[in-house]
Amino acid sequence: MRLIHGDDRWLFLTPEIEREVPGLLAALGIGDAEGEQERIERLIHRGGIDDWFAYLRSCRARLEGAQVDGESELLAERLAAVLREQYLLVPALREDEEHDAPERRRLEELVWTSR
Amino acid sequence: MSVVGDTKGKTLPARAYTSAEIYEAEMREVFLKAWNFACHVSDVSEPGRFWTTSIAGEPIAILRDSDGQLRALSNVCRHRAARILSGEGACPKVLRCPYHGWTYRHDGQLAAVPEARGFDDLDRDAVKLPQFRVGELCGLVFVCMSEDTEPLDTYFGDLAEKLGRLRLAELTASGRHRNAYDHNWKVIADNYLEGYHIPVGHPGLLRILDYKRYLAHPAKHHTWIDGPFRDKPSKHYQERLYQKLLRPMPGFPSELEGSWTYVHLWPCTFIDIYPDQIDTWQLFPDGLRRTRTEARVYHSGSSAVRDRVVRAINWRFNKKVMDEDVELCDQVQLGLESRTYERGVLNRNENGVLAFHDMLRAAVPGIDEP
């Protein structure tokens, strides 16, 4: 049995997202923790790197639409930072895709604007 | 100021892996003082049954004497230093050296010597094989070469409560599976003790184990690592087959059925607890950059096709993980020799490594000096 299938290498991206994102989305009122957890697990089991980044984009879009006030600002910043980290890690796996650079820039703006 | 406080969150320095002086100190201060795993209780279940091992290079024979008492004897003949017993087996009455035939009783006392009258000055009564402390914990036999170390009963803290549930003594033990690696023993131990490398080094494991609940719990002279399964089936056929066919061994504790559990026993024995089988994996430092290993497998003895298939998939799966770990350790060993690397920092997920290094800092004077 080959453990590291060529298309499995992206799985190293998943732990921090799985640990942090469901709770952050729920706390910001833009997701249901259990549902997000299931979605992430499904991606780990059945998805690929493109599905993964599509999910990350959906998280970023929801973050942009969130009502962020003084109390939730830190949560929003953390979510943006966790998502942004993915775009710093992914060059180890592949060339930038068309969405990557704009997403990375947008997340950087979200991280910095909330400071 | 404590050494541990100064190095909080940091690894041992590279020199701890490359200094012959530190290596010698480890043998003296760690291995000769620890309770070292030796064998399964079934290996020495009857009078005359023996098992050979070594601690810091010291040859040791564990045997059950004719009175049923467990003994650990030096396995070095007092005549010309030959190894008396090899491997494992039975010596029902006495131990006989294969070199010149010096013969010892089960308590180590010299019983007879060929051509005895050929020695000018041999006090037969004064010749005895040195004995060491030996004990049994949850079906596993341990040996300690120091008289000053605390008793086995308390040495591993609450380990007996944790391991007792597994009823290890009742399981069938395999033979020895030996290997050797060009790594300092601590490189291998460090790798075992943390799951932080799993997402990169073994991404396939992420589909089996719920990494966010993969947690190390350092305790007295041992670390218990939980690796709970995910609920969902893997997309890969053999992984899914394992998940589907797996049925725990009879009597396996229900609270561990949904996990692969890993245990590190100080200084360097590891127990892999799978619901379908249990392994012990022991490191034998064999020089600064060389480590021999010995693995044993314990299972219910079931020969049902389903159980054999599950055990075979498990073995294959974890063999692959092992191969990947060897490659990673190869690279680490090389890196530790670098002139530009001094010491590393540790993630929260590497708390098992931190606990291990803190124990080494406490045990080995000078090990933390860069």
Short mmCIF file of C-alpha atoms in Angstrom, two decimals:
data_model
loop_
_atom_site.label_atom_id
_atom_site.label_comp_id
_atom_site.label_asym_id
_atom_site.label_seq_id
_atom_site.Cartn_x
_atom_site.Cartn_y
_atom_site.Cartn_z
CA MET A 1 0.00 0.00 0.00
CA ARG A 2 1.40 3.39 -0.87
CA LEU A 3 0.67 5.85 1.87
CA ILE A 4 1.81 9.00 0.17
CA HIS A 5 -0.06 8.92 -3.10
CA GLY A 6 1.07 11.76 -5.34
CA ASP A 7 -2.28 13.48 -4.90
CA ASP A 8 -2.25 13.06 -1.12
CA ARG A 9 0.55 15.45 -0.36
CA TRP A 10 -1.89 18.35 -0.05
CA LEU A 11 -3.35 16.70 3.06
CA PHE A 12 -0.56 18.26 5.10
CA LEU A 13 -2.47 21.53 4.73
CA THR A 14 -5.51 20.30 6.57
CA PRO A 15 -4.74 20.05 10.32
CA GLU A 16 -4.83 23.70 11.32
CA ILE A 17 -7.92 24.38 9.20
CA GLU A 18 -9.67 21.37 10.69
CA ARG A 19 -8.73 22.38 14.21
CA GLU A 20 -9.52 26.08 13.96
CA VAL A 21 -11.90 27.00 11.18
CA PRO A 22 -15.18 25.33 12.22
CA GLY A 23 -15.07 27.00 15.62
CA LEU A 24 -14.08 30.39 14.20
CA LEU A 25 -16.81 30.34 11.55
CA ALA A 26 -19.37 29.42 14.17
CA ALA A 27 -18.15 32.10 16.58
CA LEU A 28 -18.40 34.69 13.82
CA GLY A 29 -21.92 33.53 12.99
CA ILE A 30 -21.04 32.48 9.44
CA GLY A 31 -21.06 28.72 9.83
CA ASP A 32 -22.22 25.78 11.90
CA ALA A 33 -19.26 24.14 13.63
CA GLU A 34 -20.50 20.59 13.22
CA GLY A 35 -21.48 21.09 9.59
CA GLU A 36 -18.13 22.69 8.78
CA GLN A 37 -16.31 19.86 10.51
CA GLU A 38 -18.18 17.33 8.41
CA ARG A 39 -17.44 19.26 5.26
CA ILE A 40 -13.74 19.34 6.05
CA GLU A 41 -13.66 15.65 6.89
CA ARG A 42 -15.40 14.86 3.65
CA LEU A 43 -12.75 16.82 1.77
CA ILE A 44 -9.98 14.96 3.60
CA HIS A 45 -11.54 11.64 2.70
CA ARG A 46 -12.85 12.32 -0.76
CA GLY A 47 -11.53 15.62 -1.98
CA GLY A 48 -8.45 16.94 -3.72
CA ILE A 49 -6.41 20.08 -3.56
CA ASP A 50 -8.74 22.01 -5.88
CA ASP A 51 -11.76 21.18 -3.74
CA TRP A 52 -9.78 22.21 -0.71
CA PHE A 53 -8.97 25.66 -2.05
CA ALA A 54 -12.53 26.11 -3.26
CA TYR A 55 -13.59 25.54 0.34
CA LEU A 56 -11.02 28.05 1.59
CA ARG A 57 -12.35 30.62 -0.87
CA SER A 58 -15.86 30.04 0.43
CA CYS A 59 -14.58 30.66 3.98
CA ARG A 60 -12.91 33.89 2.86
CA ALA A 61 -16.09 35.04 1.11
CA ARG A 62 -18.13 34.38 4.23
CA LEU A 63 -15.59 36.20 6.36
CA GLU A 64 -15.87 39.24 4.13
CA GLY A 65 -19.63 39.18 4.57
CA ALA A 66 -19.46 38.79 8.35
CA GLN A 67 -20.56 41.49 10.74
CA VAL A 68 -17.33 42.10 12.62
CA ASP A 69 -17.39 44.31 15.67
CA GLY A 70 -14.92 45.03 18.43
CA GLU A 71 -15.52 41.72 20.15
CA SER A 72 -15.21 39.52 17.10
CA GLU A 73 -12.35 41.41 15.49
CA LEU A 74 -9.72 39.12 16.93
CA LEU A 75 -11.60 36.06 15.72
CA ALA A 76 -11.89 37.50 12.22
CA GLU A 77 -8.21 38.29 12.18
CA ARG A 78 -7.33 34.80 13.32
CA LEU A 79 -9.53 33.23 10.66
CA ALA A 80 -7.95 35.40 7.96
CA ALA A 81 -4.48 34.56 9.26
CA VAL A 82 -5.17 30.82 9.30
CA LEU A 83 -6.56 30.95 5.76
CA ARG A 84 -3.67 33.11 4.56
CA GLU A 85 -1.14 30.61 5.89
CA GLN A 86 -2.51 28.09 3.40
CA TYR A 87 -1.46 30.30 0.50
CA LEU A 88 2.01 30.59 1.97
CA LEU A 89 2.27 26.80 2.24
CA VAL A 90 0.80 25.78 -1.09
CA PRO A 91 3.76 26.87 -3.29
CA ALA A 92 5.54 23.80 -1.92
CA LEU A 93 3.02 21.70 -3.84
CA ARG A 94 2.22 23.55 -7.02
CA GLU A 95 2.56 26.74 -9.03
CA ASP A 96 0.18 29.56 -8.25
CA GLU A 97 -3.25 28.94 -9.66
CA GLU A 98 -5.31 31.80 -11.03
CA HIS A 99 -7.14 32.28 -7.73
CA ASP A 100 -4.14 32.09 -5.46
CA ALA A 101 -2.51 35.50 -5.72
CA PRO A 102 -5.75 37.52 -5.45
CA GLU A 103 -6.90 35.34 -2.54
CA ARG A 104 -3.61 35.75 -0.73
CA ARG A 105 -3.71 39.53 -1.22
CA ARG A 106 -7.31 39.73 -0.08
CA LEU A 107 -6.57 37.71 3.06
CA GLU A 108 -3.55 39.87 3.80
CA GLU A 109 -5.79 42.92 3.59
CA LEU A 110 -8.23 41.29 5.95
CA VAL A 111 -5.47 40.48 8.42
CA TRP A 112 -3.99 43.95 8.31
CA THR A 113 -7.22 45.94 8.23
CA SER A 114 -8.43 44.33 11.41
CA ARG A 115 -5.30 45.38 13.30
CA MET B 1 18.16 28.82 37.36
CA SER B 2 17.10 25.38 36.17
CA VAL B 3 18.41 23.98 32.95
CA VAL B 4 14.92 22.89 31.98
CA GLY B 5 13.56 26.39 32.51
CA ASP B 6 16.26 27.87 30.30
CA THR B 7 15.47 25.55 27.44
CA LYS B 8 11.69 25.53 27.67
CA GLY B 9 10.21 24.65 24.32
CA LYS B 10 13.56 23.74 22.84
CA THR B 11 15.17 20.49 21.78
CA LEU B 12 18.43 19.13 23.08
CA PRO B 13 21.44 20.57 21.29
CA ALA B 14 22.78 18.77 18.22
CA ARG B 15 25.86 17.82 20.22
CA ALA B 16 23.68 15.53 22.35
CA TYR B 17 23.33 13.37 19.23
CA THR B 18 26.90 13.54 18.00
CA SER B 19 29.11 13.46 21.09
CA ALA B 20 30.72 10.19 22.09
CA GLU B 21 31.09 11.54 25.60
CA ILE B 22 27.33 12.15 25.87
CA TYR B 23 26.62 8.73 24.43
CA GLU B 24 28.74 7.09 27.13
CA ALA B 25 27.03 9.19 29.78
CA GLU B 26 23.62 8.08 28.49
CA MET B 27 24.58 4.43 28.73
CA ARG B 28 25.77 4.96 32.29
CA GLU B 29 23.16 7.39 33.59
CA VAL B 30 20.07 6.32 31.65
CA PHE B 31 20.26 2.69 30.55
CA LEU B 32 22.13 1.21 33.50
CA LYS B 33 19.74 2.95 35.90
CA ALA B 34 16.41 2.40 34.15
CA TRP B 35 13.97 -0.48 34.26
CA ASN B 36 14.48 -1.75 30.70
CA PHE B 37 11.93 -3.90 28.91
CA ALA B 38 13.29 -7.40 28.31
CA CYS B 39 10.63 -9.84 27.09
CA HIS B 40 7.08 -11.12 27.30
CA VAL B 41 6.19 -13.21 30.32
CA SER B 42 5.39 -16.19 28.08
CA ASP B 43 9.03 -16.24 26.96
CA VAL B 44 10.05 -17.30 30.45
CA SER B 45 6.86 -18.98 31.56
CA GLU B 46 8.30 -22.31 32.71
CA PRO B 47 11.34 -23.35 34.72
CA GLY B 48 14.38 -23.42 32.50
CA ARG B 49 12.94 -21.12 29.81
CA PHE B 50 15.26 -18.23 29.02
CA TRP B 51 15.40 -15.10 26.89
CA THR B 52 18.54 -13.12 26.11
CA THR B 53 18.78 -9.38 25.71
CA SER B 54 21.21 -6.58 26.45
CA ILE B 55 21.27 -3.29 28.28
CA ALA B 56 23.82 -0.70 27.17
CA GLY B 57 25.68 -3.54 25.50
CA GLU B 58 25.66 -5.71 28.63
CA PRO B 59 24.57 -9.25 27.71
CA ILE B 60 21.80 -10.43 30.00
CA ALA B 61 19.87 -13.68 30.27
CA ILE B 62 16.45 -13.74 31.84
CA LEU B 63 15.32 -17.14 33.01
CA ARG B 64 12.77 -18.86 35.16
CA ASP B 65 14.66 -21.03 37.63
CA SER B 66 13.62 -24.46 38.80
CA ASP B 67 11.80 -22.92 41.78
CA GLY B 68 9.76 -20.74 39.45
CA GLN B 69 11.64 -17.58 40.36
CA LEU B 70 12.45 -15.07 37.63
CA ARG B 71 16.15 -14.22 37.38
CA ALA B 72 18.27 -11.85 35.33
CA LEU B 73 21.88 -12.96 35.06
CA SER B 74 24.94 -11.61 33.35
CA ASN B 75 25.24 -13.64 30.17
CA VAL B 76 29.03 -13.52 30.21
CA CYS B 77 31.04 -16.55 31.25
CA ARG B 78 33.44 -15.81 34.09
CA HIS B 79 36.12 -17.92 32.44
CA ARG B 80 36.95 -16.22 29.14
CA ALA B 81 33.97 -13.88 28.64
CA ALA B 82 32.06 -15.91 26.08
CA ARG B 83 28.32 -15.42 25.75
CA ILE B 84 26.69 -18.31 27.58
CA LEU B 85 23.14 -18.36 26.17
CA SER B 86 22.00 -17.19 22.76
CA GLY B 87 18.58 -16.18 21.54
CA GLU B 88 15.87 -17.87 23.52
CA GLY B 89 14.90 -21.39 24.51
CA ALA B 90 15.26 -23.78 27.40
CA CYS B 91 18.10 -24.76 29.69
CA PRO B 92 16.20 -27.12 31.97
CA LYS B 93 18.91 -27.88 34.49
CA VAL B 94 21.93 -25.65 34.04
CA LEU B 95 23.52 -23.00 31.81
CA ARG B 96 26.50 -24.24 29.86
CA CYS B 97 29.02 -21.96 28.19
CA PRO B 98 29.47 -23.01 24.54
CA TYR B 99 33.19 -22.12 24.60
CA HIS B 100 34.81 -24.34 27.25
CA GLY B 101 31.77 -25.83 28.92
CA TRP B 102 31.75 -23.96 32.23
CA THR B 103 28.43 -24.85 33.73
CA TYR B 104 26.28 -22.67 35.99
CA ARG B 105 23.19 -23.30 38.08
CA HIS B 106 20.03 -21.27 37.48
CA ASP B 107 20.99 -18.96 40.34
CA GLY B 108 24.25 -18.15 38.54
CA GLN B 109 26.50 -20.17 40.84
CA LEU B 110 29.28 -22.03 39.05
CA ALA B 111 28.38 -25.71 39.23
CA ALA B 112 31.14 -27.46 37.33
CA VAL B 113 34.19 -26.87 35.18
CA PRO B 114 35.71 -29.27 32.65
CA GLU B 115 39.21 -30.34 33.62
CA ALA B 116 38.77 -28.54 36.92
CA ARG B 117 42.06 -29.78 38.32
CA GLY B 118 43.87 -28.02 35.51
CA PHE B 119 43.35 -24.64 37.18
CA ASP B 120 45.95 -23.65 39.74
CA ASP B 121 43.76 -21.32 41.70
CA LEU B 122 40.03 -21.68 41.10
CA ASP B 123 37.66 -21.13 44.03
CA ARG B 124 34.56 -22.59 42.46
CA ASP B 125 32.28 -21.30 45.23
CA ALA B 126 33.38 -17.73 44.62
CA VAL B 127 32.42 -17.79 40.95
CA LYS B 128 28.91 -16.62 40.31
CA LEU B 129 27.23 -14.82 37.43
CA PRO B 130 26.23 -11.30 38.53
CA GLN B 131 22.49 -10.96 39.03
CA PHE B 132 20.30 -7.99 38.31
CA ARG B 133 16.88 -6.88 39.47
CA VAL B 134 14.05 -8.31 37.41
CA GLY B 135 10.29 -7.89 37.62
CA GLU B 136 7.05 -8.27 35.74
CA LEU B 137 4.52 -5.59 34.94
CA CYS B 138 1.30 -6.42 33.09
CA GLY B 139 2.81 -9.39 31.27
CA LEU B 140 6.06 -7.62 30.38
CA VAL B 141 9.39 -8.45 32.01
CA PHE B 142 11.79 -5.65 32.92
CA VAL B 143 15.40 -5.65 34.12
CA CYS B 144 17.26 -2.99 36.08
CA MET B 145 21.01 -3.04 36.61
CA SER B 146 21.02 -0.50 39.42
CA GLU B 147 20.22 -1.25 43.05
CA ASP B 148 19.37 2.41 43.66
CA THR B 149 16.51 2.77 41.19
CA GLU B 150 13.03 2.75 42.70
CA PRO B 151 11.03 -0.49 42.51
CA LEU B 152 9.38 -1.49 39.25
CA ASP B 153 5.96 -1.31 40.93
CA THR B 154 6.19 2.46 41.21
CA TYR B 155 8.75 3.28 38.51
CA PHE B 156 6.25 3.76 35.66
CA GLY B 157 3.60 5.54 37.75
CA ASP B 158 0.09 4.64 36.65
CA LEU B 159 1.23 2.63 33.63
CA ALA B 160 0.08 -0.65 35.20
CA GLU B 161 -3.49 0.65 35.41
CA LYS B 162 -3.38 1.64 31.75
CA LEU B 163 -1.66 -1.48 30.42
CA GLY B 164 -3.44 -3.91 32.74
CA ARG B 165 -6.63 -3.51 30.70
CA LEU B 166 -4.88 -5.07 27.69
CA ARG B 167 -4.29 -8.45 29.34
CA LEU B 168 -0.96 -8.65 27.57
CA ALA B 169 0.10 -11.75 29.46
CA GLU B 170 -2.66 -13.75 27.78
CA LEU B 171 -1.65 -12.83 24.23
CA THR B 172 0.47 -14.92 21.90
CA ALA B 173 3.90 -13.43 21.25
CA SER B 174 5.71 -13.62 17.91
CA GLY B 175 9.43 -14.11 17.42
CA ARG B 176 11.91 -11.27 17.15
CA HIS B 177 11.87 -8.98 14.13
CA ARG B 178 15.26 -7.31 14.05
CA ASN B 179 16.54 -4.33 12.18
CA ALA B 180 19.30 -1.74 12.40
CA TYR B 181 19.55 1.91 11.45
CA ASP B 182 22.34 4.44 11.13
CA HIS B 183 20.72 6.82 13.57
CA ASN B 184 21.48 7.92 17.08
CA TRP B 185 18.86 6.23 19.26
CA LYS B 186 17.31 9.54 20.27
CA VAL B 187 16.57 10.49 16.64
CA ILE B 188 14.29 7.46 16.44
CA ALA B 189 12.73 8.08 19.85
CA ASP B 190 12.08 11.75 19.03
CA ASN B 191 10.35 10.78 15.80
CA TYR B 192 8.07 8.33 17.60
CA LEU B 193 7.16 10.82 20.28
CA GLU B 194 5.53 13.47 18.13
CA GLY B 195 2.68 13.57 15.66
CA TYR B 196 3.54 16.98 14.23
CA HIS B 197 5.29 15.32 11.28
CA ILE B 198 2.32 13.10 10.41
CA PRO B 199 0.53 15.50 8.01
CA VAL B 200 3.70 15.94 5.95
CA GLY B 201 5.44 12.61 6.46
CA HIS B 202 2.43 10.28 6.48
CA PRO B 203 -0.55 12.13 4.94
CA GLY B 204 -2.37 8.82 4.48
CA LEU B 205 -2.58 8.52 8.25
CA LEU B 206 -4.70 11.67 8.29
CA ARG B 207 -7.48 9.71 6.64
CA ILE B 208 -7.33 7.03 9.32
CA LEU B 209 -6.53 9.04 12.44
CA ASP B 210 -8.26 12.16 13.68
CA TYR B 211 -5.13 14.27 13.88
CA LYS B 212 -6.69 17.08 15.87
CA ARG B 213 -7.28 14.58 18.70
CA TYR B 214 -3.82 13.00 18.35
CA LEU B 215 -2.41 13.89 21.76
CA ALA B 216 0.63 12.89 23.79
CA HIS B 217 0.25 12.63 27.56
CA PRO B 218 3.65 12.55 29.26
CA ALA B 219 3.59 10.75 32.60
CA LYS B 220 6.07 9.16 34.98
CA HIS B 221 8.72 7.36 32.90
CA HIS B 222 6.26 6.92 30.05
CA THR B 223 4.22 8.85 27.51
CA TRP B 224 0.78 7.73 26.38
CA ILE B 225 -0.25 8.90 22.92
CA ASP B 226 -3.87 8.77 21.75
CA GLY B 227 -4.45 8.35 18.02
CA PRO B 228 -8.24 8.15 17.65
CA PHE B 229 -9.77 7.00 14.38
CA ARG B 230 -11.91 9.17 12.20
CA ASP B 231 -15.52 8.07 11.96
CA LYS B 232 -15.67 8.12 8.19
CA PRO B 233 -14.26 5.47 5.88
CA SER B 234 -11.14 6.20 3.88
CA LYS B 235 -11.33 6.55 0.11
CA HIS B 236 -8.48 4.07 -0.33
CA TYR B 237 -9.48 0.47 -0.70
CA GLN B 238 -7.07 -1.19 1.71
CA GLU B 239 -7.47 1.47 4.37
CA ARG B 240 -11.23 1.15 4.04
CA LEU B 241 -10.97 -2.63 4.17
CA TYR B 242 -9.02 -2.39 7.42
CA GLN B 243 -11.63 -0.04 8.86
CA LYS B 244 -14.42 -2.35 7.76
CA LEU B 245 -12.98 -5.71 8.81
CA LEU B 246 -11.35 -4.62 12.03
CA ARG B 247 -12.73 -6.36 15.07
CA PRO B 248 -10.93 -5.93 18.36
CA MET B 249 -9.21 -8.87 20.01
CA PRO B 250 -11.37 -10.58 22.63
CA GLY B 251 -11.14 -8.69 25.89
CA PHE B 252 -9.64 -5.61 24.26
CA PRO B 253 -10.71 -2.55 26.28
CA SER B 254 -13.69 -0.88 24.65
CA GLU B 255 -12.35 2.62 25.34
CA LEU B 256 -9.35 1.90 23.09
CA GLU B 257 -11.29 0.20 20.30
CA GLY B 258 -11.57 3.40 18.30
CA SER B 259 -7.88 4.28 18.39
CA TRP B 260 -4.36 3.39 17.63
CA THR B 261 -2.52 4.08 20.85
CA TYR B 262 1.20 4.54 21.17
CA VAL B 263 3.21 4.27 24.38
CA HIS B 264 6.80 5.24 25.04
CA LEU B 265 8.49 3.59 28.00
CA TRP B 266 11.63 5.29 29.26
CA PRO B 267 14.21 5.04 27.94
CA CYS B 268 13.40 3.52 24.56
CA THR B 269 10.75 0.85 24.37
CA PHE B 270 7.58 1.56 22.45
CA ILE B 271 4.24 -0.20 22.55
CA ASP B 272 1.86 0.14 19.62
CA ILE B 273 -1.63 -0.74 20.74
CA TYR B 274 -3.90 -1.60 17.85
CA PRO B 275 -7.30 -3.21 18.45
CA ASP B 276 -6.20 -6.15 16.28
CA GLN B 277 -2.69 -6.63 17.69
CA ILE B 278 -0.09 -5.09 19.95
CA ASP B 279 3.58 -4.56 19.15
CA THR B 280 6.57 -3.83 21.28
CA TRP B 281 9.46 -2.12 19.59
CA GLN B 282 12.72 -1.73 21.45
CA LEU B 283 15.80 0.29 20.59
CA PHE B 284 19.27 -0.96 21.41
CA PRO B 285 21.84 1.82 21.04
CA ASP B 286 24.79 0.26 19.28
CA GLY B 287 27.16 3.18 19.09
CA LEU B 288 26.72 6.88 18.67
CA ARG B 289 25.20 6.66 15.21
CA ARG B 290 23.87 3.12 15.16
CA THR B 291 20.71 1.64 16.67
CA ARG B 292 19.50 -1.93 16.54
CA THR B 293 15.80 -2.56 16.94
CA GLU B 294 13.75 -5.54 17.95
CA ALA B 295 10.00 -5.80 17.41
CA ARG B 296 7.52 -8.33 18.76
CA VAL B 297 3.87 -8.75 17.86
CA TYR B 298 1.21 -9.95 20.31
CA HIS B 299 -2.26 -11.01 19.33
CA SER B 300 -5.12 -13.23 20.37
CA GLY B 301 -3.87 -16.17 18.34
CA SER B 302 -7.00 -16.11 16.22
CA SER B 303 -6.38 -17.78 12.87
CA ALA B 304 -9.70 -16.66 11.38
CA VAL B 305 -9.19 -15.36 7.85
CA ARG B 306 -10.77 -12.03 8.73
CA ASP B 307 -8.36 -11.44 11.64
CA ARG B 308 -5.37 -12.51 9.62
CA VAL B 309 -6.33 -10.15 6.80
CA VAL B 310 -6.72 -7.26 9.24
CA ARG B 311 -3.36 -7.99 10.84
CA ALA B 312 -1.72 -8.26 7.42
CA ILE B 313 -3.14 -4.91 6.27
CA ASN B 314 -2.09 -3.32 9.55
CA TRP B 315 1.43 -4.70 9.18
CA ARG B 316 1.67 -3.50 5.59
CA PHE B 317 0.29 -0.09 6.42
CA ASN B 318 2.62 0.48 9.34
CA LYS B 319 5.61 -0.99 7.51
CA LYS B 320 5.14 1.79 4.98
CA VAL B 321 4.89 4.37 7.75
CA MET B 322 8.07 2.92 9.22
CA ASP B 323 9.89 3.15 5.88
CA GLU B 324 8.87 6.78 5.61
CA ASP B 325 10.08 7.43 9.14
CA VAL B 326 13.45 5.85 8.37
CA GLU B 327 13.92 8.25 5.47
CA LEU B 328 13.01 11.19 7.66
CA CYS B 329 15.38 10.03 10.40
CA ASP B 330 18.17 9.60 7.82
CA GLN B 331 17.81 13.27 6.95
CA VAL B 332 17.64 14.36 10.58
CA GLN B 333 20.78 12.41 11.45
CA LEU B 334 22.64 14.19 8.65
CA GLY B 335 21.26 17.54 9.72
CA LEU B 336 22.40 17.06 13.29
CA GLU B 337 25.96 16.79 12.00
CA SER B 338 25.66 20.21 10.35
CA ARG B 339 27.98 22.94 11.64
CA THR B 340 25.19 25.49 11.37
CA TYR B 341 22.49 23.73 13.38
CA GLU B 342 22.56 24.15 17.12
CA ARG B 343 19.16 23.18 18.49
CA GLY B 344 15.50 23.35 17.48
CA VAL B 345 12.21 24.64 18.85
CA LEU B 346 9.19 22.52 19.63
CA ASN B 347 5.53 22.88 18.69
CA ARG B 348 2.82 22.15 21.26
CA ASN B 349 2.20 18.95 19.28
CA GLU B 350 5.76 17.94 20.14
CA ASN B 351 5.19 17.92 23.90
CA GLY B 352 6.18 14.23 24.04
CA VAL B 353 9.61 15.15 22.68
CA LEU B 354 9.90 17.98 25.17
CA ALA B 355 9.10 15.65 28.08
CA PHE B 356 11.65 13.12 26.79
CA HIS B 357 14.36 15.76 26.42
CA ASP B 358 13.61 17.16 29.87
CA MET B 359 14.06 13.66 31.31
CA LEU B 360 17.39 13.38 29.53
CA ARG B 361 18.40 16.82 30.83
CA ALA B 362 17.63 15.64 34.34
CA ALA B 363 19.44 12.32 33.92
CA VAL B 364 22.56 13.13 31.93
CA PRO B 365 24.89 15.84 33.20
CA GLY B 366 26.12 18.11 30.43
CA ILE B 367 23.69 16.89 27.79
CA ASP B 368 22.19 20.33 27.31
CA GLU B 369 25.48 22.14 26.76
CA PRO B 370 25.79 23.23 23.13
#
